[in-house]
mmCIF file of C-alpha atoms in Angstrom:
data_model
loop_
_atom_site.group_PDB
_atom_site.id
_atom_site.type_symbol
_atom_site.label_atom_id
_atom_site.label_comp_id
_atom_site.label_asym_id
_atom_site.label_seq_id
_atom_site.Cartn_x
_atom_site.Cartn_y
_atom_site.Cartn_z
ATOM 1 C CA MET A 1 0.000 0.000 0.000
ATOM 2 C CA ILE A 2 2.751 2.416 0.983
ATOM 3 C CA LYS A 3 5.392 2.661 -1.684
ATOM 4 C CA TYR A 4 8.728 3.924 -0.488
ATOM 5 C CA PRO A 5 10.787 5.827 -3.043
ATOM 6 C CA THR A 6 13.799 3.671 -2.186
ATOM 7 C CA GLY A 7 11.832 0.489 -2.750
ATOM 8 C CA GLN A 8 12.016 -0.436 0.908
ATOM 9 C CA GLY A 9 8.871 -1.862 2.369
ATOM 10 C CA SER A 10 7.947 -1.063 5.932
ATOM 11 C CA ASN A 11 7.777 -4.771 6.775
ATOM 12 C CA LYS A 12 11.346 -5.574 5.730
ATOM 13 C CA SER A 13 12.504 -5.957 9.301
ATOM 14 C CA SER A 14 15.247 -8.504 8.613
ATOM 15 C CA GLN A 15 17.531 -5.680 7.534
ATOM 16 C CA LYS A 16 18.106 -2.695 9.715
ATOM 17 C CA PRO A 17 16.236 0.114 7.980
ATOM 18 C CA GLN A 18 18.424 2.610 6.199
ATOM 19 C CA THR A 19 17.882 5.995 7.763
ATOM 20 C CA ILE A 20 18.241 8.925 5.389
ATOM 21 C CA PHE A 21 18.871 11.271 8.238
ATOM 22 C CA GLY A 22 18.694 10.805 11.952
ATOM 23 C CA ARG A 23 15.118 11.167 13.117
ATOM 24 C CA ARG A 24 15.846 9.844 16.614
ATOM 25 C CA GLY A 25 14.304 12.163 19.139
ATOM 26 C CA MET A 26 12.426 14.011 16.414
ATOM 27 C CA SER A 27 8.847 14.660 17.451
ATOM 28 C CA LEU A 28 5.970 13.412 15.328
ATOM 29 C CA GLU A 29 4.993 17.036 14.741
ATOM 30 C CA LYS A 30 8.433 17.879 13.413
ATOM 31 C CA MET A 31 8.363 14.848 11.097
ATOM 32 C CA ILE A 32 4.931 15.823 9.772
ATOM 33 C CA ASN A 33 5.999 19.421 9.220
ATOM 34 C CA LEU A 34 9.001 18.207 7.221
ATOM 35 C CA SER A 35 6.718 15.920 5.221
ATOM 36 C CA ASN A 36 4.304 18.799 4.550
ATOM 37 C CA GLN A 37 7.275 20.816 3.317
ATOM 38 C CA TYR A 38 8.397 17.933 1.102
ATOM 39 C CA TYR A 39 4.950 17.548 -0.443
ATOM 40 C CA LEU A 40 4.610 21.317 -0.918
ATOM 41 C CA ASN A 41 8.025 21.677 -2.592
ATOM 42 C CA SER A 42 7.355 18.645 -4.811
ATOM 43 C CA GLU A 43 3.916 20.078 -5.745
ATOM 44 C CA ILE A 44 2.291 16.851 -4.556
ATOM 45 C CA ALA A 45 -0.020 18.344 -1.912
ATOM 46 C CA VAL A 46 -0.597 21.559 0.058
ATOM 47 C CA VAL A 47 -0.985 20.824 3.767
ATOM 48 C CA HIS A 48 -0.193 23.157 6.665
ATOM 49 C CA LYS A 49 -0.319 22.862 10.405
ATOM 50 C CA LYS A 50 -2.805 25.349 11.816
ATOM 51 C CA PRO A 51 -1.387 27.933 14.214
ATOM 52 C CA THR A 52 -1.949 27.340 17.926
ATOM 53 C CA PRO A 53 -5.087 29.252 18.872
ATOM 54 C CA VAL A 54 -4.316 32.013 21.331
ATOM 55 C CA GLN A 55 -6.639 34.449 23.069
ATOM 56 C CA ILE A 56 -4.862 37.774 22.961
ATOM 57 C CA VAL A 57 -5.661 40.068 25.888
ATOM 58 C CA LYS A 58 -3.008 42.792 25.921
ATOM 59 C CA VAL A 59 -0.759 44.175 23.187
ATOM 60 C CA ASP A 60 1.973 46.794 23.606
ATOM 61 C CA TYR A 61 3.116 48.951 20.714
ATOM 62 C CA PRO A 62 6.611 50.162 21.628
ATOM 63 C CA ASN A 63 6.764 51.490 18.069
ATOM 64 C CA ARG A 64 4.427 51.446 15.103
ATOM 65 C CA SER A 65 5.990 48.515 13.323
ATOM 66 C CA HIS A 66 6.440 46.208 16.281
ATOM 67 C CA ALA A 67 3.472 44.948 18.266
ATOM 68 C CA ARG A 68 4.303 42.934 21.371
ATOM 69 C CA ILE A 69 1.710 40.680 22.968
ATOM 70 C CA THR A 70 2.104 40.887 26.757
ATOM 71 C CA GLU A 71 -0.894 38.884 27.908
ATOM 72 C CA ALA A 72 -2.462 35.937 26.120
ATOM 73 C CA TYR A 73 -3.830 32.480 26.876
ATOM 74 C CA PHE A 74 -3.951 29.192 25.046
ATOM 75 C CA ARG A 75 -7.391 28.305 23.723
ATOM 76 C CA GLN A 76 -8.633 24.824 22.951
ATOM 77 C CA PRO A 77 -8.512 24.210 19.194
ATOM 78 C CA SER A 78 -11.912 23.764 17.547
ATOM 79 C CA THR A 79 -10.530 21.590 14.773
ATOM 80 C CA THR A 80 -7.734 19.142 14.031
ATOM 81 C CA ASP A 81 -4.207 20.447 13.568
ATOM 82 C CA TYR A 82 -3.619 19.737 9.880
ATOM 83 C CA ASN A 83 -5.627 20.228 6.729
ATOM 84 C CA GLY A 84 -5.037 20.858 3.072
ATOM 85 C CA VAL A 85 -5.560 19.728 -0.488
ATOM 86 C CA TYR A 86 -4.413 16.853 -2.688
ATOM 87 C CA GLN A 87 -5.691 16.834 -6.277
ATOM 88 C CA GLY A 88 -8.819 18.742 -5.290
ATOM 89 C CA TYR A 89 -9.556 16.404 -2.359
ATOM 90 C CA TYR A 90 -9.884 17.888 1.102
ATOM 91 C CA LEU A 91 -7.478 16.299 3.616
ATOM 92 C CA ASP A 92 -7.786 16.607 7.376
ATOM 93 C CA PHE A 93 -5.750 14.890 10.058
ATOM 94 C CA GLU A 94 -4.570 14.946 13.620
ATOM 95 C CA ALA A 95 -1.307 13.592 15.049
ATOM 96 C CA LYS A 96 -0.896 11.925 18.430
ATOM 97 C CA GLU A 97 2.107 10.531 20.273
ATOM 98 C CA THR A 98 1.740 8.170 23.203
ATOM 99 C CA THR A 99 4.159 6.470 25.553
ATOM 100 C CA ARG A 100 1.598 3.712 26.252
ATOM 101 C CA VAL A 101 2.458 0.393 24.674
ATOM 102 C CA ASN A 102 -0.877 -1.395 24.384
ATOM 103 C CA TYR A 103 -3.317 1.356 23.559
ATOM 104 C CA LEU A 104 -3.928 5.016 22.709
ATOM 105 C CA PRO A 105 -5.886 6.692 25.531
ATOM 106 C CA LEU A 106 -8.954 8.484 24.169
ATOM 107 C CA ASP A 107 -8.194 11.499 26.343
ATOM 108 C CA ASN A 108 -5.578 12.355 23.726
ATOM 109 C CA PHE A 109 -8.531 13.767 21.813
ATOM 110 C CA HIS A 110 -11.029 16.333 22.939
ATOM 111 C CA GLN A 111 -14.701 16.659 22.098
ATOM 112 C CA HIS A 112 -14.229 19.465 19.535
ATOM 113 C CA GLN A 113 -11.634 17.546 17.575
ATOM 114 C CA VAL A 114 -13.778 14.428 17.307
ATOM 115 C CA GLN A 115 -16.822 16.516 16.396
ATOM 116 C CA HIS A 116 -14.773 18.238 13.712
ATOM 117 C CA MET A 117 -13.641 14.866 12.322
ATOM 118 C CA ALA A 118 -17.260 13.701 12.201
ATOM 119 C CA SER A 119 -18.304 16.882 10.348
ATOM 120 C CA CYS A 120 -15.461 16.459 7.846
ATOM 121 C CA VAL A 121 -16.334 12.813 7.219
ATOM 122 C CA LYS A 122 -19.950 13.852 6.556
ATOM 123 C CA GLN A 123 -18.667 16.413 4.045
ATOM 124 C CA LYS A 124 -16.745 13.612 2.283
ATOM 125 C CA GLY A 125 -13.373 14.892 3.398
ATOM 126 C CA ILE A 126 -10.454 12.478 3.708
ATOM 127 C CA CYS A 127 -9.931 12.354 7.416
ATOM 128 C CA PHE A 128 -7.534 10.272 9.512
ATOM 129 C CA VAL A 129 -5.094 10.258 12.430
ATOM 130 C CA ILE A 130 -1.368 9.616 12.574
ATOM 131 C CA VAL A 131 -0.305 7.870 15.767
ATOM 132 C CA SER A 132 3.181 7.236 17.090
ATOM 133 C CA PHE A 133 3.678 4.649 19.858
ATOM 134 C CA VAL A 134 6.931 6.189 20.995
ATOM 135 C CA ASN A 135 8.220 3.343 23.156
ATOM 136 C CA LEU A 136 7.361 0.709 20.555
ATOM 137 C CA ASN A 137 8.759 2.733 17.648
ATOM 138 C CA ARG A 138 5.555 1.896 15.774
ATOM 139 C CA PHE A 139 3.652 4.313 13.544
ATOM 140 C CA PHE A 140 0.119 4.028 12.212
ATOM 141 C CA PHE A 141 -2.417 5.750 10.029
ATOM 142 C CA LEU A 142 -5.982 5.152 11.200
ATOM 143 C CA PRO A 143 -9.236 6.355 9.554
ATOM 144 C CA ALA A 144 -11.060 9.044 11.558
ATOM 145 C CA THR A 145 -14.212 6.900 11.399
ATOM 146 C CA ILE A 146 -12.560 4.423 13.806
ATOM 147 C CA VAL A 147 -11.655 7.172 16.269
ATOM 148 C CA ILE A 148 -15.241 8.477 16.097
ATOM 149 C CA LYS A 149 -16.605 4.957 16.698
ATOM 150 C CA TYR A 150 -14.436 4.466 19.794
ATOM 151 C CA TRP A 151 -15.315 7.943 21.032
ATOM 152 C CA GLU A 152 -19.018 7.077 20.843
ATOM 153 C CA GLN A 153 -18.326 3.839 22.736
ATOM 154 C CA GLN A 154 -16.557 5.901 25.384
ATOM 155 C CA LYS A 155 -19.722 7.894 25.938
ATOM 156 C CA ARG A 156 -22.028 4.860 25.917
ATOM 157 C CA GLN A 157 -19.895 2.126 27.438
ATOM 158 C CA GLY A 158 -17.105 3.939 29.251
ATOM 159 C CA ARG A 159 -14.403 2.846 26.801
ATOM 160 C CA LYS A 160 -11.164 4.692 27.536
ATOM 161 C CA SER A 161 -8.713 3.799 24.780
ATOM 162 C CA ILE A 162 -8.063 2.356 21.318
ATOM 163 C CA PRO A 163 -6.022 -0.868 21.555
ATOM 164 C CA VAL A 164 -2.930 -1.437 19.379
ATOM 165 C CA SER A 165 -4.720 -4.445 17.880
ATOM 166 C CA THR A 166 -7.280 -2.067 16.333
ATOM 167 C CA PHE A 167 -4.461 -0.099 14.734
ATOM 168 C CA GLU A 168 -3.073 -3.372 13.377
ATOM 169 C CA LYS A 169 -6.437 -4.468 11.986
ATOM 170 C CA ARG A 170 -7.997 -1.233 10.789
ATOM 171 C CA GLY A 171 -5.024 1.074 10.337
ATOM 172 C CA PHE A 172 -1.896 1.022 8.241
ATOM 173 C CA GLU A 173 1.553 0.671 9.793
ATOM 174 C CA PHE A 174 4.633 2.396 8.431
ATOM 175 C CA GLN A 175 8.191 3.273 9.393
ATOM 176 C CA PRO A 176 9.632 6.761 8.845
ATOM 177 C CA ASN A 177 12.684 5.494 6.978
ATOM 178 C CA SER A 178 12.747 7.593 3.853
ATOM 179 C CA LEU A 179 11.516 10.957 2.616
ATOM 180 C CA PRO A 180 8.844 12.042 3.235
ATOM 181 C CA LEU A 181 9.192 10.598 6.748
ATOM 182 C CA ILE A 182 5.400 10.479 7.200
ATOM 183 C CA PRO A 183 4.208 9.327 3.755
ATOM 184 C CA TYR A 184 0.586 10.230 4.347
ATOM 185 C CA ILE A 185 -0.215 10.912 0.686
ATOM 186 C CA GLU A 186 0.345 7.214 -0.090
ATOM 187 C CA TYR A 187 -2.234 6.450 2.584
ATOM 188 C CA VAL A 188 -4.563 9.128 1.174
ATOM 189 C CA LYS A 189 -4.299 7.504 -2.262
ATOM 190 C CA SER A 190 -5.370 4.172 -0.796
ATOM 191 C CA LEU A 191 -8.326 5.832 0.978
ATOM 192 C CA ILE A 192 -9.409 7.454 -2.307
ATOM 193 C CA GLN A 193 -9.210 4.072 -4.073
ATOM 194 C CA LEU A 194 -11.350 2.510 -1.341
ATOM 195 C CA LYS A 195 -13.930 5.302 -1.728
ATOM 196 C CA GLN A 196 -14.094 4.840 -5.477
ATOM 197 C CA LYS A 197 -14.685 1.094 -5.089
ATOM 198 C CA ARG A 198 -17.714 1.646 -2.876
ATOM 199 C CA MET B 1 -26.024 32.385 -9.893
ATOM 200 C CA ILE B 2 -26.526 33.221 -6.214
ATOM 201 C CA LYS B 3 -29.839 31.980 -4.926
ATOM 202 C CA TYR B 4 -31.103 33.678 -1.822
ATOM 203 C CA PRO B 5 -33.248 31.541 0.489
ATOM 204 C CA THR B 6 -35.824 34.348 0.592
ATOM 205 C CA GLY B 7 -36.002 34.482 -3.196
ATOM 206 C CA GLN B 8 -34.483 37.957 -3.263
ATOM 207 C CA GLY B 9 -31.952 38.568 -5.971
ATOM 208 C CA SER B 10 -28.969 40.781 -5.295
ATOM 209 C CA ASN B 11 -29.872 42.995 -8.257
ATOM 210 C CA LYS B 12 -33.351 43.890 -7.025
ATOM 211 C CA SER B 13 -32.344 47.380 -6.053
ATOM 212 C CA SER B 14 -35.755 48.978 -6.654
ATOM 213 C CA GLN B 15 -36.867 47.791 -3.246
ATOM 214 C CA LYS B 16 -34.876 48.519 -0.144
ATOM 215 C CA PRO B 17 -33.301 45.180 0.768
ATOM 216 C CA GLN B 18 -34.893 43.464 3.710
ATOM 217 C CA THR B 19 -32.283 43.046 6.404
ATOM 218 C CA ILE B 20 -32.713 39.993 8.579
ATOM 219 C CA PHE B 21 -30.621 41.504 11.302
ATOM 220 C CA GLY B 22 -28.620 44.670 11.391
ATOM 221 C CA ARG B 23 -25.248 44.086 9.837
ATOM 222 C CA ARG B 24 -24.305 47.765 9.732
ATOM 223 C CA GLY B 25 -20.834 48.203 11.148
ATOM 224 C CA MET B 26 -20.283 44.454 11.128
ATOM 225 C CA SER B 27 -16.838 43.606 9.795
ATOM 226 C CA LEU B 28 -16.446 41.305 6.817
ATOM 227 C CA GLU B 29 -14.627 38.862 9.096
ATOM 228 C CA LYS B 30 -17.553 38.774 11.499
ATOM 229 C CA MET B 31 -19.998 38.186 8.633
ATOM 230 C CA ILE B 32 -17.872 35.343 7.274
ATOM 231 C CA ASN B 33 -17.546 33.738 10.703
ATOM 232 C CA LEU B 34 -21.337 33.816 11.087
ATOM 233 C CA SER B 35 -21.711 32.317 7.614
ATOM 234 C CA ASN B 36 -19.204 29.557 8.477
ATOM 235 C CA GLN B 37 -21.268 28.842 11.589
ATOM 236 C CA TYR B 38 -24.458 28.766 9.525
ATOM 237 C CA TYR B 39 -22.979 26.322 6.997
ATOM 238 C CA LEU B 40 -21.530 24.162 9.795
ATOM 239 C CA ASN B 41 -24.808 23.979 11.732
ATOM 240 C CA SER B 42 -26.769 23.242 8.546
ATOM 241 C CA GLU B 43 -24.233 20.526 7.609
ATOM 242 C CA ILE B 44 -23.650 22.259 4.273
ATOM 243 C CA ALA B 45 -19.892 22.846 4.609
ATOM 244 C CA VAL B 46 -17.093 22.804 7.190
ATOM 245 C CA VAL B 47 -15.008 25.968 6.992
ATOM 246 C CA HIS B 48 -13.035 27.607 9.804
ATOM 247 C CA LYS B 49 -10.934 30.709 10.113
ATOM 248 C CA LYS B 50 -7.368 29.796 10.943
ATOM 249 C CA PRO B 51 -6.028 31.154 14.220
ATOM 250 C CA THR B 52 -3.761 34.209 14.030
ATOM 251 C CA PRO B 53 -0.183 32.895 13.946
ATOM 252 C CA VAL B 54 1.730 33.989 17.020
ATOM 253 C CA GLN B 55 5.364 33.422 17.949
ATOM 254 C CA ILE B 56 5.324 32.556 21.621
ATOM 255 C CA VAL B 57 8.467 33.604 23.497
ATOM 256 C CA LYS B 58 7.634 33.475 27.210
ATOM 257 C CA VAL B 59 5.014 31.538 29.154
ATOM 258 C CA ASP B 60 4.312 31.801 32.889
ATOM 259 C CA TYR B 61 2.701 28.962 34.797
ATOM 260 C CA PRO B 62 1.147 30.525 37.908
ATOM 261 C CA ASN B 63 -0.451 27.125 38.449
ATOM 262 C CA ARG B 64 -0.466 23.837 36.583
ATOM 263 C CA SER B 65 -3.754 24.321 34.847
ATOM 264 C CA HIS B 66 -3.317 27.877 33.727
ATOM 265 C CA ALA B 67 -0.539 28.891 31.377
ATOM 266 C CA ARG B 68 -0.162 32.611 30.735
ATOM 267 C CA ILE B 69 1.722 33.863 27.695
ATOM 268 C CA THR B 70 3.663 36.980 28.698
ATOM 269 C CA GLU B 71 5.698 37.622 25.565
ATOM 270 C CA ALA B 72 4.650 36.859 22.022
ATOM 271 C CA TYR B 73 4.719 38.433 18.570
ATOM 272 C CA PHE B 74 2.475 38.352 15.544
ATOM 273 C CA ARG B 75 3.866 36.316 12.677
ATOM 274 C CA GLN B 76 2.961 36.736 9.028
ATOM 275 C CA PRO B 77 0.503 34.011 7.999
ATOM 276 C CA SER B 78 1.878 31.542 5.455
ATOM 277 C CA THR B 79 -1.555 30.811 4.019
ATOM 278 C CA THR B 80 -4.954 32.366 3.484
ATOM 279 C CA ASP B 81 -7.277 32.815 6.472
ATOM 280 C CA TYR B 82 -10.067 30.369 5.611
ATOM 281 C CA ASN B 83 -10.191 26.811 4.360
ATOM 282 C CA GLY B 84 -12.429 23.805 4.613
ATOM 283 C CA VAL B 85 -14.504 21.220 2.819
ATOM 284 C CA TYR B 86 -17.718 21.149 0.788
ATOM 285 C CA GLN B 87 -18.823 17.747 -0.547
ATOM 286 C CA GLY B 88 -15.254 16.486 -0.584
ATOM 287 C CA TYR B 89 -13.974 19.586 -2.425
ATOM 288 C CA TYR B 90 -11.202 21.612 -0.846
ATOM 289 C CA LEU B 91 -12.148 25.280 -0.374
ATOM 290 C CA ASP B 92 -9.686 28.067 0.321
ATOM 291 C CA PHE B 93 -10.323 31.784 0.515
ATOM 292 C CA GLU B 94 -9.149 35.099 1.805
ATOM 293 C CA ALA B 95 -11.246 38.122 2.787
ATOM 294 C CA LYS B 96 -10.294 41.763 2.228
ATOM 295 C CA GLU B 97 -11.964 45.027 3.088
ATOM 296 C CA THR B 98 -10.970 48.280 1.448
ATOM 297 C CA THR B 99 -12.071 51.888 1.846
ATOM 298 C CA ARG B 100 -10.896 52.652 -1.714
ATOM 299 C CA VAL B 101 -13.715 53.172 -4.164
ATOM 300 C CA ASN B 102 -12.156 52.418 -7.553
ATOM 301 C CA TYR B 103 -9.777 49.585 -6.842
ATOM 302 C CA LEU B 104 -8.380 47.059 -4.360
ATOM 303 C CA PRO B 105 -4.707 47.831 -3.657
ATOM 304 C CA LEU B 106 -2.551 44.742 -4.168
ATOM 305 C CA ASP B 107 -0.690 45.482 -0.943
ATOM 306 C CA ASN B 108 -3.745 44.025 0.805
ATOM 307 C CA PHE B 109 -2.120 40.701 -0.032
ATOM 308 C CA HIS B 110 1.330 39.506 0.819
ATOM 309 C CA GLN B 111 3.654 37.239 -1.119
ATOM 310 C CA HIS B 112 2.981 34.125 0.995
ATOM 311 C CA GLN B 113 -0.767 34.395 0.573
ATOM 312 C CA VAL B 114 -0.588 34.702 -3.195
ATOM 313 C CA GLN B 115 1.940 31.853 -3.377
ATOM 314 C CA HIS B 116 -0.397 29.732 -1.268
ATOM 315 C CA MET B 117 -3.323 30.530 -3.583
ATOM 316 C CA ALA B 118 -1.221 29.518 -6.600
ATOM 317 C CA SER B 119 -0.257 26.217 -4.902
ATOM 318 C CA CYS B 120 -3.906 25.501 -4.063
ATOM 319 C CA VAL B 121 -5.055 26.246 -7.598
ATOM 320 C CA LYS B 122 -2.380 23.831 -8.901
ATOM 321 C CA GLN B 123 -3.737 21.176 -6.515
ATOM 322 C CA LYS B 124 -7.223 21.736 -7.988
ATOM 323 C CA GLY B 125 -8.541 23.415 -4.857
ATOM 324 C CA ILE B 126 -11.438 25.867 -5.127
ATOM 325 C CA CYS B 127 -9.763 29.127 -4.329
ATOM 326 C CA PHE B 128 -11.151 32.661 -4.315
ATOM 327 C CA VAL B 129 -11.273 35.986 -2.474
ATOM 328 C CA ILE B 130 -14.170 37.848 -0.870
ATOM 329 C CA VAL B 131 -13.820 41.613 -1.157
ATOM 330 C CA SER B 132 -15.840 44.333 0.530
ATOM 331 C CA PHE B 133 -15.656 47.885 -0.830
ATOM 332 C CA VAL B 134 -16.770 49.416 2.443
ATOM 333 C CA ASN B 135 -17.605 52.915 1.221
ATOM 334 C CA LEU B 136 -19.475 51.619 -1.831
ATOM 335 C CA ASN B 137 -21.343 48.936 0.121
ATOM 336 C CA ARG B 138 -20.398 46.525 -2.667
ATOM 337 C CA PHE B 139 -19.328 42.926 -2.137
ATOM 338 C CA PHE B 140 -17.638 40.592 -4.599
ATOM 339 C CA PHE B 141 -16.350 37.070 -4.987
ATOM 340 C CA LEU B 142 -13.335 36.870 -7.303
ATOM 341 C CA PRO B 143 -11.433 33.747 -8.437
ATOM 342 C CA ALA B 144 -7.924 33.472 -6.963
ATOM 343 C CA THR B 145 -6.556 33.049 -10.502
ATOM 344 C CA ILE B 146 -7.370 36.726 -11.184
ATOM 345 C CA VAL B 147 -5.555 37.863 -8.038
ATOM 346 C CA ILE B 148 -2.539 35.751 -9.028
ATOM 347 C CA LYS B 149 -2.588 37.253 -12.552
ATOM 348 C CA TYR B 150 -2.606 40.818 -11.231
ATOM 349 C CA TRP B 151 0.093 39.951 -8.692
ATOM 350 C CA GLU B 152 2.333 38.720 -11.530
ATOM 351 C CA GLN B 153 1.620 41.940 -13.437
ATOM 352 C CA GLN B 154 2.646 43.875 -10.342
ATOM 353 C CA LYS B 155 6.046 42.212 -10.410
ATOM 354 C CA ARG B 156 6.510 42.601 -14.167
ATOM 355 C CA GLN B 157 4.735 45.869 -14.927
ATOM 356 C CA GLY B 158 4.455 47.630 -11.601
ATOM 357 C CA ARG B 159 0.679 47.197 -11.363
ATOM 358 C CA LYS B 160 -0.529 48.240 -7.921
ATOM 359 C CA SER B 161 -4.212 47.372 -7.727
ATOM 360 C CA ILE B 162 -7.210 45.480 -9.093
ATOM 361 C CA PRO B 163 -9.831 47.891 -10.506
ATOM 362 C CA VAL B 164 -13.501 47.581 -9.565
ATOM 363 C CA SER B 165 -14.246 46.989 -13.256
ATOM 364 C CA THR B 166 -12.315 43.696 -13.039
ATOM 365 C CA PHE B 167 -14.500 42.640 -10.109
ATOM 366 C CA GLU B 168 -17.557 43.530 -12.204
ATOM 367 C CA LYS B 169 -16.322 41.566 -15.222
ATOM 368 C CA ARG B 170 -14.606 38.570 -13.667
ATOM 369 C CA GLY B 171 -16.118 38.333 -10.218
ATOM 370 C CA PHE B 172 -19.594 37.915 -8.828
ATOM 371 C CA GLU B 173 -21.352 40.681 -6.904
ATOM 372 C CA PHE B 174 -23.695 40.041 -3.985
ATOM 373 C CA GLN B 175 -25.379 41.828 -1.100
ATOM 374 C CA PRO B 176 -25.372 40.408 2.460
ATOM 375 C CA ASN B 177 -29.137 40.643 2.843
ATOM 376 C CA SER B 178 -30.121 37.217 4.081
ATOM 377 C CA LEU B 179 -28.597 34.277 5.893
ATOM 378 C CA PRO B 180 -25.895 33.250 5.346
ATOM 379 C CA LEU B 181 -24.717 36.841 4.948
ATOM 380 C CA ILE B 182 -21.773 35.781 2.794
ATOM 381 C CA PRO B 183 -23.301 33.022 0.613
ATOM 382 C CA TYR B 184 -19.963 31.685 -0.604
ATOM 383 C CA ILE B 185 -21.205 28.124 -1.087
ATOM 384 C CA GLU B 186 -23.494 29.322 -3.910
ATOM 385 C CA TYR B 187 -20.406 30.818 -5.538
ATOM 386 C CA VAL B 188 -18.470 27.590 -4.928
ATOM 387 C CA LYS B 189 -21.235 25.630 -6.656
ATOM 388 C CA SER B 190 -20.948 27.842 -9.712
ATOM 389 C CA LEU B 191 -17.146 27.394 -9.754
ATOM 390 C CA ILE B 192 -17.582 23.603 -9.572
ATOM 391 C CA GLN B 193 -20.057 23.727 -12.490
ATOM 392 C CA LEU B 194 -17.581 25.775 -14.521
ATOM 393 C CA LYS B 195 -14.828 23.229 -13.787
ATOM 394 C CA GLN B 196 -17.009 20.333 -14.860
ATOM 395 C CA LYS B 197 -17.858 22.042 -18.159
ATOM 396 C CA ARG B 198 -14.204 22.386 -19.075
#
């Protein structure tokens, strides 16, 4: 499903994967930003991380050209962090890192994000999450529909997390070995193919 | 092209337009945000304004739950202000208000915004601007391709603005008389129809 430019498959674990540049210690966000940059420069897709929403309370103007914010607070985002366009298709995703080894706790998401995913899915957007199990060194793409399903189960049945086995069954695993480190457009292509088959 | 839910056309100027609620003094941004909310609640489209990008320098933590930003600066946005999804299509637009009466000065845009529009157009996104000539009480949608064309002419021929006549010829005029005040989805539908004809 995921084609690596070097021809390396993510499941070739017999060989130590060739690392193009050291990504050790690099956050998932940093890897995604680099991948966004790669896709933008290659004219493959246009995806940006949204700025952190901040409630600005006080601004000083020491001089006309230089405003300085002196009091502000973080606000909860009303959407996911990333969106953009690939060949006319609307893309929308969220990235999560967890140190848990058996599951992703649902409290990594908040109500607004899941609501936003549900709205995007209804509008036929291509919507998914990218999850890094830091201590396992395992990376997954998972359709937003699965996150929404588990979120609903949380409300009804008190479910608190998405197990790794669900990522294995319903998601797609990859390793950030080559450029772009997070090859989400390959995953997007497979989601578009699935849609067209239905 | 634009269908108003009340059946009022924007060119019916013989009658005083019926105003659903007073929009006088309401900024274009405010009107767009209300329209986004309307489309979201009606499940017609999912479009959000991106947060203002801020470079955060210093954060105080008076207590664990309450972070207070004490030094930050405005950054120049690398994209347009609005994007989202309508029926799977990627939408992207920018809003500008001007007090000029004969033209929109090109310095209302900055290089990054126009570059972003060009990238989105290449990726087959639906990309346009919404312009309010405040003192004329005239409102237009204009395809991003026109803005990009004038921007290129600025670099090559020193052009400094887009004349109102271009908005009249190449854009679509509307009046914010009914809900949603800025009926951009009707414009989007017409752009999609145009694309499909080509």
